[in-house]
Short mmCIF file of C-alpha atoms and ligand atoms in Angstrom, two decimals:
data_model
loop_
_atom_site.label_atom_id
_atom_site.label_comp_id
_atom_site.label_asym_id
_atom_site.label_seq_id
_atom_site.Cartn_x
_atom_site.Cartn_y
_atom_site.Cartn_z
CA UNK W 8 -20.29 17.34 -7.34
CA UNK W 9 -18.57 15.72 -4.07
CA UNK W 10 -20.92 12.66 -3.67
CA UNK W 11 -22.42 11.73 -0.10
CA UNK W 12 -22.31 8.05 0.05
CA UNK W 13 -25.88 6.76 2.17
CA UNK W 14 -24.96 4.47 5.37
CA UNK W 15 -24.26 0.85 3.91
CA UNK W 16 -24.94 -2.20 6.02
CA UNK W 17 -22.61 -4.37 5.04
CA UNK W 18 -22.35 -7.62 6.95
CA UNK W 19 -18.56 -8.10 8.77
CA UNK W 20 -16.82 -11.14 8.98
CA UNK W 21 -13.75 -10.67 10.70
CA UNK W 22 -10.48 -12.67 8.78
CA UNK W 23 -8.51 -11.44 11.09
CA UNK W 24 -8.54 -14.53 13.05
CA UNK W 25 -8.00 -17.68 10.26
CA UNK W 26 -4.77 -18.36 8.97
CA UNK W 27 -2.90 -20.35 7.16
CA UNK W 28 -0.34 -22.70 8.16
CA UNK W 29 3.24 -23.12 7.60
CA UNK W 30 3.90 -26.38 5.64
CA UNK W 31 5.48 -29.16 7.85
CA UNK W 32 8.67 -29.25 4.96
CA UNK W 33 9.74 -26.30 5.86
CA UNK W 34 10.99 -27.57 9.62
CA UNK W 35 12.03 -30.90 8.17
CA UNK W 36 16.06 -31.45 8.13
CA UNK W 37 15.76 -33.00 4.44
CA UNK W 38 13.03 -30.43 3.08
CA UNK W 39 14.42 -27.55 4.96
CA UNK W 40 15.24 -24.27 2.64
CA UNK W 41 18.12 -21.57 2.99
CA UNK W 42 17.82 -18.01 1.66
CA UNK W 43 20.18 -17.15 -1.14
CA UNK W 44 18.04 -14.31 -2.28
CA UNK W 45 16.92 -16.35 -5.68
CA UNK W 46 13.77 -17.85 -4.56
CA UNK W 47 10.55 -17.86 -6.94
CA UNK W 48 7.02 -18.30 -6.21
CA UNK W 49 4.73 -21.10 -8.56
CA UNK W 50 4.84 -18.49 -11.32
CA UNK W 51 9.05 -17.96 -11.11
CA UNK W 52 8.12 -14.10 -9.70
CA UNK W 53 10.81 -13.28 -7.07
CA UNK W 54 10.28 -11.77 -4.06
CA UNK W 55 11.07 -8.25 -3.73
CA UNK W 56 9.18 -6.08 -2.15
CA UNK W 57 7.78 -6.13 2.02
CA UNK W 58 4.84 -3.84 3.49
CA UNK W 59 4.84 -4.17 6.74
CA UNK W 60 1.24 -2.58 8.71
CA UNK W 61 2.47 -1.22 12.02
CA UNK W 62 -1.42 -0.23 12.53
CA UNK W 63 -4.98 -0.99 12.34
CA UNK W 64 -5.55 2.39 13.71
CA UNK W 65 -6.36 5.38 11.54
CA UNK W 66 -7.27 9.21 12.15
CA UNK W 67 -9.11 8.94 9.10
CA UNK W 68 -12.22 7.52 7.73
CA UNK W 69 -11.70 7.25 3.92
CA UNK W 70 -14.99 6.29 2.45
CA UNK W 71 -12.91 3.58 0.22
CA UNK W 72 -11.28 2.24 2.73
CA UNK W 73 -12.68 2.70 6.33
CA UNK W 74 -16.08 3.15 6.00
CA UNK W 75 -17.50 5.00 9.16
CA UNK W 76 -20.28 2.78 10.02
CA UNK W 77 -18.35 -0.14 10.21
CA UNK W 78 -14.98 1.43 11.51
CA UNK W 79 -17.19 2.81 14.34
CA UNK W 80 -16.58 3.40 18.10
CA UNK W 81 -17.25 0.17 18.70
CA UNK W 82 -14.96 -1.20 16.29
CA UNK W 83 -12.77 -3.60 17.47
CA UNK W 84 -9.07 -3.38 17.07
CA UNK W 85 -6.05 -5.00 17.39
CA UNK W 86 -5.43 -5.24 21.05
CA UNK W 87 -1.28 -3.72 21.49
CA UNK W 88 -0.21 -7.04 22.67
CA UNK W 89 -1.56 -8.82 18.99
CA UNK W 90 0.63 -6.32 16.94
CA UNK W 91 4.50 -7.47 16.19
CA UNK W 92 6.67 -5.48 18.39
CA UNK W 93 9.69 -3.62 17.15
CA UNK W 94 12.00 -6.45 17.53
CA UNK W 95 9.78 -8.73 15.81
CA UNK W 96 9.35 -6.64 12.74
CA UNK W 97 13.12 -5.93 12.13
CA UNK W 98 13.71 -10.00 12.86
CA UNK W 99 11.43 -10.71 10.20
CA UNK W 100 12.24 -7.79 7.90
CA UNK W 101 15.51 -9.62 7.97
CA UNK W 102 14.69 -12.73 6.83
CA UNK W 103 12.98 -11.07 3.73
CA UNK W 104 16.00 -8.73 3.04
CA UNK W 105 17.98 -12.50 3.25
CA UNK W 106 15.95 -14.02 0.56
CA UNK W 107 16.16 -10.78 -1.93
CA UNK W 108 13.71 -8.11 -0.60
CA UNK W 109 15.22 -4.85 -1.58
CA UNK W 110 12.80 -2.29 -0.45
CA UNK W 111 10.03 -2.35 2.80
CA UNK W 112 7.17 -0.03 2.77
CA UNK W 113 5.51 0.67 6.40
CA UNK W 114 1.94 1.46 6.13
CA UNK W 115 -1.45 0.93 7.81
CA UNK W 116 -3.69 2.16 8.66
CA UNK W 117 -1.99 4.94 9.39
CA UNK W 118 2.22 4.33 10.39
CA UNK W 119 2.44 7.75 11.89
CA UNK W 120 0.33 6.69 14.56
CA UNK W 121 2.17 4.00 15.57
CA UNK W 122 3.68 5.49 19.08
CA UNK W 123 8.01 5.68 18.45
CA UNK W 124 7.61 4.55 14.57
CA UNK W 125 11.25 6.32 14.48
CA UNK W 126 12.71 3.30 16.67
CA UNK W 127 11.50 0.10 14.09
CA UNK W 128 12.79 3.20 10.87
CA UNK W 129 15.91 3.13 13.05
CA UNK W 130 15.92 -0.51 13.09
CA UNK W 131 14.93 -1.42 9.60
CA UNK W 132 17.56 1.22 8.32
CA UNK W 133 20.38 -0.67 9.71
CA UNK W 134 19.48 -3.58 7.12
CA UNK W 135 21.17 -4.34 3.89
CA UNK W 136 20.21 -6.19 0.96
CA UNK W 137 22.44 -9.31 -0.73
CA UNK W 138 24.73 -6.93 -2.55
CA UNK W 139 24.96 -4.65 0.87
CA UNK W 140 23.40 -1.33 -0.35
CA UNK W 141 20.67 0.32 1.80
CA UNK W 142 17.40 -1.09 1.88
CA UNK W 143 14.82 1.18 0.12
CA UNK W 144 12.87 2.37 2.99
CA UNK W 145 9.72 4.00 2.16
CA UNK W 146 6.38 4.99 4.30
CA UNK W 147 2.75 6.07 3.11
CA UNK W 148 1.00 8.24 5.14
CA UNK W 149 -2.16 10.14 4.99
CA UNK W 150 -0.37 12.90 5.83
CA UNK W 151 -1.64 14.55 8.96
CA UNK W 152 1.47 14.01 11.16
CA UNK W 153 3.56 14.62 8.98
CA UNK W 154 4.23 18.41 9.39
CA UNK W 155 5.05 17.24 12.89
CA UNK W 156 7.03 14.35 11.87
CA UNK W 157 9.35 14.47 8.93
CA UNK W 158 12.73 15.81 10.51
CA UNK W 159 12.59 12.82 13.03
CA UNK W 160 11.61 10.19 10.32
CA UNK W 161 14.04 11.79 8.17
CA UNK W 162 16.60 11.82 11.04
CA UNK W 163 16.13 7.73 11.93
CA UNK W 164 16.77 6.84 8.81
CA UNK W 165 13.61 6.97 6.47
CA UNK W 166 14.18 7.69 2.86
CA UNK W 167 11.11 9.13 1.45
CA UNK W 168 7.41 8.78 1.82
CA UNK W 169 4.11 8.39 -0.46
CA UNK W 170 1.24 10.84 1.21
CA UNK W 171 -2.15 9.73 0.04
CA UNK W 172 -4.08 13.32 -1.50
CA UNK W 173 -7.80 12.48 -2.86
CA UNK W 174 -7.78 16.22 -4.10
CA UNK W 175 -6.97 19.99 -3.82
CA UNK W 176 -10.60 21.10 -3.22
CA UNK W 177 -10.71 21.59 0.39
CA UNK W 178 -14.79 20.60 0.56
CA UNK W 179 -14.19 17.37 -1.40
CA UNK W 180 -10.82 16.33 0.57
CA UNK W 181 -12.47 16.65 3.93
CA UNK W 182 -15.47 14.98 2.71
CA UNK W 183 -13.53 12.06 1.04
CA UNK W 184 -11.69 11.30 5.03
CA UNK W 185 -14.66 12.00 6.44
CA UNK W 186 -13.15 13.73 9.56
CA UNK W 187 -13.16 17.12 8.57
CA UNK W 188 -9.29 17.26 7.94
CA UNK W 189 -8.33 19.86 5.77
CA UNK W 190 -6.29 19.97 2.99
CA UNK W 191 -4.08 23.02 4.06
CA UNK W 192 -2.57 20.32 6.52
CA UNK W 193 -1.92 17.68 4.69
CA UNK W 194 0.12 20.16 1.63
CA UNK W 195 1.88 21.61 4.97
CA UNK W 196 3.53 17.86 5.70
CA UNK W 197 4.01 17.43 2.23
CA UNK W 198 6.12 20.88 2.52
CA UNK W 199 7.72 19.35 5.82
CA UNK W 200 8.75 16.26 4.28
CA UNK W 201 10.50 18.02 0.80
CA UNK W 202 12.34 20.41 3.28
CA UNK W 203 13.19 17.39 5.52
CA UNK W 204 14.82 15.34 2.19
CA UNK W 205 11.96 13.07 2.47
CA UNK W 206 12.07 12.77 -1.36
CA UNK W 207 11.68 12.11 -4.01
CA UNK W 208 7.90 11.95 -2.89
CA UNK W 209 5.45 10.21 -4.70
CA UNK W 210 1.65 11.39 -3.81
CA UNK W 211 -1.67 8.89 -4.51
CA UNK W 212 -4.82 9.87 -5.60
CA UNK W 213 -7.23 7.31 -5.19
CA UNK W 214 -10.14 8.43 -8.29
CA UNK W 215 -13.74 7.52 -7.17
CA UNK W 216 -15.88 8.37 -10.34
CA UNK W 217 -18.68 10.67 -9.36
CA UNK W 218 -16.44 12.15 -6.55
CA UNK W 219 -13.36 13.49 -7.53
CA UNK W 220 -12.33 12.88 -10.84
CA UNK W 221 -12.84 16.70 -11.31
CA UNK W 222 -9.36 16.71 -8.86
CA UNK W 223 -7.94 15.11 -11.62
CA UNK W 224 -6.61 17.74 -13.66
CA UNK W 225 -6.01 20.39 -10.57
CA UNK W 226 -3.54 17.98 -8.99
CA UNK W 227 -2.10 17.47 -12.00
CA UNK W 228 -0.96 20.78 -12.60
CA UNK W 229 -0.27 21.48 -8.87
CA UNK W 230 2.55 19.05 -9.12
CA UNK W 231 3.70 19.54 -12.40
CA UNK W 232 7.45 20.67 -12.42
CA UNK W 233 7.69 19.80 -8.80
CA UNK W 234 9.82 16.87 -8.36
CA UNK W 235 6.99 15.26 -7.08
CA UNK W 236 5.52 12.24 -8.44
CA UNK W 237 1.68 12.16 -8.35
CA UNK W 238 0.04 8.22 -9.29
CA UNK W 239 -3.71 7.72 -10.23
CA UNK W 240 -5.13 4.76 -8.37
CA UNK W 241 -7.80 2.77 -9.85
CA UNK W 242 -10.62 2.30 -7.06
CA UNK W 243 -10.30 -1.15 -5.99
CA UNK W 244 -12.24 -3.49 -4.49
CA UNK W 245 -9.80 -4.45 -1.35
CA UNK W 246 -11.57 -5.45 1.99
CA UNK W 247 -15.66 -6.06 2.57
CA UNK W 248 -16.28 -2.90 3.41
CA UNK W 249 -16.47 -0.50 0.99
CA UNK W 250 -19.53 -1.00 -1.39
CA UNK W 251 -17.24 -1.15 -4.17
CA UNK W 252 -19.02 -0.86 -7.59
CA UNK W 253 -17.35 -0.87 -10.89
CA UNK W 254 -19.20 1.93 -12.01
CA UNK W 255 -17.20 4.10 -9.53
CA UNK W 256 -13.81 3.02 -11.11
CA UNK W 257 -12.37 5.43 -13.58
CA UNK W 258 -10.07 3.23 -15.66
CA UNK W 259 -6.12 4.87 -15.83
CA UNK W 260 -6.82 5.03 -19.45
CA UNK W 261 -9.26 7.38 -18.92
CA UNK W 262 -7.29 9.37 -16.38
CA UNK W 263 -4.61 9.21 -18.91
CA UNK W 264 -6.66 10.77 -21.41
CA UNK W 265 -7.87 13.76 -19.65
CA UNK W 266 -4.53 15.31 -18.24
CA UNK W 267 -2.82 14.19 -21.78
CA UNK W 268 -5.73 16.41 -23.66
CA UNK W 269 -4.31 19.31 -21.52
CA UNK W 270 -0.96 18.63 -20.82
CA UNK W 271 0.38 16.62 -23.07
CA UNK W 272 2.06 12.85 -21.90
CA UNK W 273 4.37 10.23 -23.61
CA UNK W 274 4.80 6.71 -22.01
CA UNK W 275 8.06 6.23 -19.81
CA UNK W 276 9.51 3.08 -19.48
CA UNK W 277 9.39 1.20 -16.29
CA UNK W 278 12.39 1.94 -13.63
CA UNK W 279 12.10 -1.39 -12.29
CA UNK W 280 10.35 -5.01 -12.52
CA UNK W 281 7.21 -5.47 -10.89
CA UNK W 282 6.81 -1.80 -10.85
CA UNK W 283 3.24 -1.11 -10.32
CA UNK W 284 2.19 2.22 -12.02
CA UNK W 285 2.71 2.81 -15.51
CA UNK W 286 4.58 6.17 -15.90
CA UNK W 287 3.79 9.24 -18.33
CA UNK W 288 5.94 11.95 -18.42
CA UNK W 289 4.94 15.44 -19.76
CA UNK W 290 5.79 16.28 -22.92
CA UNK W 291 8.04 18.97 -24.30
CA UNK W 292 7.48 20.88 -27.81
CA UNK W 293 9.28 18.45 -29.66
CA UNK W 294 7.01 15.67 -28.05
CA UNK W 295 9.61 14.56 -25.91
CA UNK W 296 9.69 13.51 -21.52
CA UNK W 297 10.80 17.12 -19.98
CA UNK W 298 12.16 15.94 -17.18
CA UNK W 299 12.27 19.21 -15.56
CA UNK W 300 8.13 18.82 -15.75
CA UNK W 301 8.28 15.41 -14.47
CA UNK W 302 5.79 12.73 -14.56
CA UNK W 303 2.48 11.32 -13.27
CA UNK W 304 1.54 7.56 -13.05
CA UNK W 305 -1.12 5.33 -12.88
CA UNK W 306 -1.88 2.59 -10.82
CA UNK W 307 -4.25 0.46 -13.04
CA UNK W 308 -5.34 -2.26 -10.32
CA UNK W 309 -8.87 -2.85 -11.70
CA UNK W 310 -8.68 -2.61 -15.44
CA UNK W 311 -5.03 -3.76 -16.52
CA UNK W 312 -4.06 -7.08 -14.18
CA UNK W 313 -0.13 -6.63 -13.39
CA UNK W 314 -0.12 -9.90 -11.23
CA UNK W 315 2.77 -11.13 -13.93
CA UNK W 316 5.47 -9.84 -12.02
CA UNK W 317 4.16 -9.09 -8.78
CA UNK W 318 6.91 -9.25 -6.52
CA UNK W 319 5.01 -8.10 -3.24
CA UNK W 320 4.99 -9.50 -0.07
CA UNK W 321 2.67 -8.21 2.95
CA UNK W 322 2.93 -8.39 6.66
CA UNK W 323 0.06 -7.84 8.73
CA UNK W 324 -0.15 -5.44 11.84
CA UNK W 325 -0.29 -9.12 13.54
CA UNK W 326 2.12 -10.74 11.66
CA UNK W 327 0.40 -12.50 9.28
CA UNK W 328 2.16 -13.00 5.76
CA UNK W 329 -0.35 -12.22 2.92
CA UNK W 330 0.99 -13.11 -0.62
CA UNK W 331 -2.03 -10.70 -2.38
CA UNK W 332 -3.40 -7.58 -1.44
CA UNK W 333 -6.89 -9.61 -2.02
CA UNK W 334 -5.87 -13.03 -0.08
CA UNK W 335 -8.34 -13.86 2.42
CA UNK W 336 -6.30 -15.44 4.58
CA UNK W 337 -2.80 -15.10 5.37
CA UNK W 338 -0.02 -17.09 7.19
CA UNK W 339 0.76 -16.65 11.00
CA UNK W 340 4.12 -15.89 11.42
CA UNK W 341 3.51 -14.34 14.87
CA UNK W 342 2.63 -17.71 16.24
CA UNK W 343 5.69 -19.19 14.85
CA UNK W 344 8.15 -15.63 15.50
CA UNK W 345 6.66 -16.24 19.26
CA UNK W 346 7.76 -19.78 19.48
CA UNK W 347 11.19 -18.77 19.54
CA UNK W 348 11.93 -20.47 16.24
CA UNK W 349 15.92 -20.48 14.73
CA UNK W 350 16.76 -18.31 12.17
CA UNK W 351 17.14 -21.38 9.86
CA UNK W 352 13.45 -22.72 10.19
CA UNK W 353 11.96 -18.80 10.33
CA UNK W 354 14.07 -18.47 7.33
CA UNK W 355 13.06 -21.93 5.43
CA UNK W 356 9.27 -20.86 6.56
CA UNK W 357 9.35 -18.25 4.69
CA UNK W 358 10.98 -19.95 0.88
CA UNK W 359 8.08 -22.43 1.58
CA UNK W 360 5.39 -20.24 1.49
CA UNK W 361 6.53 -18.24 -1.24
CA UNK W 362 7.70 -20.86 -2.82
CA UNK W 363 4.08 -22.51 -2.96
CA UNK W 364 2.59 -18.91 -4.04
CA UNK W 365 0.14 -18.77 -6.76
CA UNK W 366 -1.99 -15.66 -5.97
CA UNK W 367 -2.97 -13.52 -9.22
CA UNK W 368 -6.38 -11.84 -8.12
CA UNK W 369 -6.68 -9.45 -10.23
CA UNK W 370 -6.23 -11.62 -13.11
CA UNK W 371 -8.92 -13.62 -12.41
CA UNK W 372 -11.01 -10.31 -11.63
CA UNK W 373 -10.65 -9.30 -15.36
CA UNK W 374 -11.62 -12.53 -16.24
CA UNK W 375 -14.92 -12.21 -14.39
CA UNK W 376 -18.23 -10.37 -14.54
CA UNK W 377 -18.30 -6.96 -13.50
CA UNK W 378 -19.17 -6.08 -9.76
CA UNK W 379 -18.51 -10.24 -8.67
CA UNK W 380 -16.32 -11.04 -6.27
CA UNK W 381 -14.44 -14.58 -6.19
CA UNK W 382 -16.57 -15.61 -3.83
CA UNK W 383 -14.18 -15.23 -0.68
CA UNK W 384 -14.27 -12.55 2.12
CA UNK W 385 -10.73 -10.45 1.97
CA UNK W 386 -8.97 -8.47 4.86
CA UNK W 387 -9.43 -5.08 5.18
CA UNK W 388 -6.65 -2.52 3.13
CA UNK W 389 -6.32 -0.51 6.79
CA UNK W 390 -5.16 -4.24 8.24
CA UNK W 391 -3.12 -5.54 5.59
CA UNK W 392 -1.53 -2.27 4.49
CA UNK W 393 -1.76 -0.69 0.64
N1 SAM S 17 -3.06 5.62 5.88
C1 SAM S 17 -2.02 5.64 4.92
C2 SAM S 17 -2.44 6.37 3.68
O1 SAM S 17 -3.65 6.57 3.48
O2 SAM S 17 -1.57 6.72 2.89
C3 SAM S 17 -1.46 4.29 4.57
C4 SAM S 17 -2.41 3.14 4.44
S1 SAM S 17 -3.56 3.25 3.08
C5 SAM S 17 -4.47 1.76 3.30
C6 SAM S 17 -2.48 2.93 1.70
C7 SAM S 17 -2.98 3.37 0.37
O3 SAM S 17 -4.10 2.59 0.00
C8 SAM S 17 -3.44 4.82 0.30
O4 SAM S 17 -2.76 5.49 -0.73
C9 SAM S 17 -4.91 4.72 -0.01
O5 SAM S 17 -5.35 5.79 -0.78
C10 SAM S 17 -5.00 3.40 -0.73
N2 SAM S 17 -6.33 2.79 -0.70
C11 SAM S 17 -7.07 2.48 0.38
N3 SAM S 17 -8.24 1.92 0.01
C12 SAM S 17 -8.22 1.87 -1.35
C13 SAM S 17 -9.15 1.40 -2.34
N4 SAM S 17 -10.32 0.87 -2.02
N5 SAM S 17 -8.79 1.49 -3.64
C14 SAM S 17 -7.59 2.03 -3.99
N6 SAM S 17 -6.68 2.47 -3.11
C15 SAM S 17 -6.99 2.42 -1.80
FE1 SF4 S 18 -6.75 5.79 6.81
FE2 SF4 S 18 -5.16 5.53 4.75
FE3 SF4 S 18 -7.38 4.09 4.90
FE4 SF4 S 18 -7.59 6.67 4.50
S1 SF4 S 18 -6.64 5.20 3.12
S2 SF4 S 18 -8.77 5.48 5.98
S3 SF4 S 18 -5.89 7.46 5.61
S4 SF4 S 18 -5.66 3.92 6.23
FE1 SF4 S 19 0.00 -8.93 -6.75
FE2 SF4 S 19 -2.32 -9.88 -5.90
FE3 SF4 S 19 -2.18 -7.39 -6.89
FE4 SF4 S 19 -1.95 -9.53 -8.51
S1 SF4 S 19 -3.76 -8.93 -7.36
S2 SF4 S 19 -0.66 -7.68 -8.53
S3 SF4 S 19 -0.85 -10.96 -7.16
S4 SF4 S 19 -1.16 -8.15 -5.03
#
């Protein structure tokens, strides 16, 4: 039933180089802006939330999001000089943390690849919000590295991680990276990071109808009444890449449906604002959440627009700031972080741009005709980070 996708040709045009610029008020004495942690964008959401890329780079080829034919040997990446060292990340991270960002997620591509990625978890663990609690530190990872990896991200300072799982069908998993990598591994670092304290883990399933919505139900009760949280994602349409179709999405409500049929669900409430899966917990006799069970949740990006309260914030593996996971273009904070700016005008750079923030893609996606884009090219997911 696994579903062979033929080569696309899909014409490239590389975003990586436009940005956005910083507006002029934001270095001016009179329009110059402090961080007190309250700042809102155009639509009063706060800002809570950083994903930092720390790679371009992946082991995988995920049909959804790095297509082989275009993420090919002759791809071009991110030379090691573009991408924000160490130092840069943790100077910016604390500029966020300064103007309310409570919890940083490192992705990718894929963060494990990142050579040392224990030195910036070391860094960024030293940080603490307004109120001076721990930031929430968080990584998603495919997975691979992980068996390898979780006593020394565990050790620098890493609180738990989200491992990406298409499926439990060894045939369909490898076939969905499109490297060959099997499963087996992958449930191995999961193992590795639950005996490291890596937890509570969370695990996404990406659903691609017509290749592994049959997963569904198997993963479902794999990780039933294991602590771990497992999230539906709604195939989006991130990057240029990726042939997306809405036929291939296979709307939460459906997902929903299915596992609820078997095992059944009630609706949790969410555990924070801006929280962007809905949760379901499994059901006791009496119809109640048995926590014990646990819960799944689903990530409705396609067919239920959350952009409301969406308090994310995104930082490219080259320092760009992107305000949606769908902006074409983001700001260059590299240029200005390498400029050797003060902490007051990196600081008022970044209340200026989210202060003049009105993204809200995937609102105007529901508004529009299936299978239409809005007419922009966006940045690659493996660039900008999920
Ligand atoms: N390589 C890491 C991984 O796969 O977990 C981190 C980066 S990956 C871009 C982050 C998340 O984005 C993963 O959970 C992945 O499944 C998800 N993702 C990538 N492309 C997607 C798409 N087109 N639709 C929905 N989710 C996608
Ligand atoms: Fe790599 Fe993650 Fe993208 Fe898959 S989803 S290709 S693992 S970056
Ligand atoms: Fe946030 Fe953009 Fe997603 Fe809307 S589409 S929830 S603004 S990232």
């Amino acid at each position: 039933m696994t579903e062979r996708h033929p080569p696309r040709v899909v014409p490239l045009v590389d975003q990586r180089s436009s940005s956005l610029t910083t507006p002029a008020a934001a270095f001016s004495p009179e329009t110059r802006l402090a961080a007190n942690g309250l700042i809102t964008d155009k639509r009063q959401r706060a800002l809570r939330d950083l994903r930092i890329s720390v790679t371009d780079r992946c082991n995988f080829r995920c049909n959804y999001c790095m297509p082989k034919e275009i993420f090919d040997k002759d791809y071009a990446y991110l030379p090691h000089s573009a991408l924000l060292s160490f130092e840069e990340i943790t100077r910016m991270a604390r500029v966020f943390v300064a103007h309310g960002v409570q919890k940083i997620r490192l992705t990718g591509g894929e963060p494990l690849l990142r050579k040392n990625i224990e030195a910036l978890i070391e860094q960024l663990s030293a940080l603490r919000t307004l109120d001076g609690q721990p930031l929430d530190l968080t990584l998603t990872t495919n997975g691979s590295l992980l068996a390898r990896k979780a006593r020394a991200l565990k050790a620098a300072g890493l609180q738990r991680v989200t491992v990406s799982l298409d499926g439990l069908d060894d045939a369909v998993f490898r076939s969905m990276n499109d490297v060959d990598f099997p499963v087996s591994d992958v449930l191995a670092g999961i193992e590795a990071a639950r005996e490291a304290g890596l937890g509570p883990i969370k695990i996404n399933m990406v659903v691609k109808r017509g290749t592994n919505e049959h997963e569904i139900l198997p993963m479902a009760r794999r990780f039933k009444d294991t602590g771990i949280v497992l999230r539906f994602i709604e195939y989006m349409d991130v990057g240029a890449t990726n042939g997306w179709r809405m036929n291939e999405v296979m709307p939460s409500a459906e997902v929903v449906q299915l596992i609820h049929a078997e095992l059944p669900l009630v609706q949790l409430d969410p555990s924070s604002p801006g929280e962007t899966a809905e949760r379901w917990g499994y059901a006791n006799a009496a119809g109640q959440h048995d926590k014990t069970a646990g819960e799944v949740g689903v990530i409705s990006s396609v067919t239920q627009a959350f952009c409301g309260d969406c308090n994310r914030a995104r930082l490219s593996t080259e320092g760009k700031l992107f305000l949606c996971l769908f902006a074409s273009q983001g700001y260059d904070l590299r240029a200005l972080v390498r400029n050797n700016p003060s902490d007051v005008d990196l600081t008022s750079a970044v209340a200026h741009i989210w202060q003049g923030r009105t993204d809200s893609y995937s609102e105007l996606r529901s508004a529009m005709a299936p299978d239409t884009g809005l007419g922009q090219r966006r940045v690659e997911m493996s660039y900008i980070g999920g």
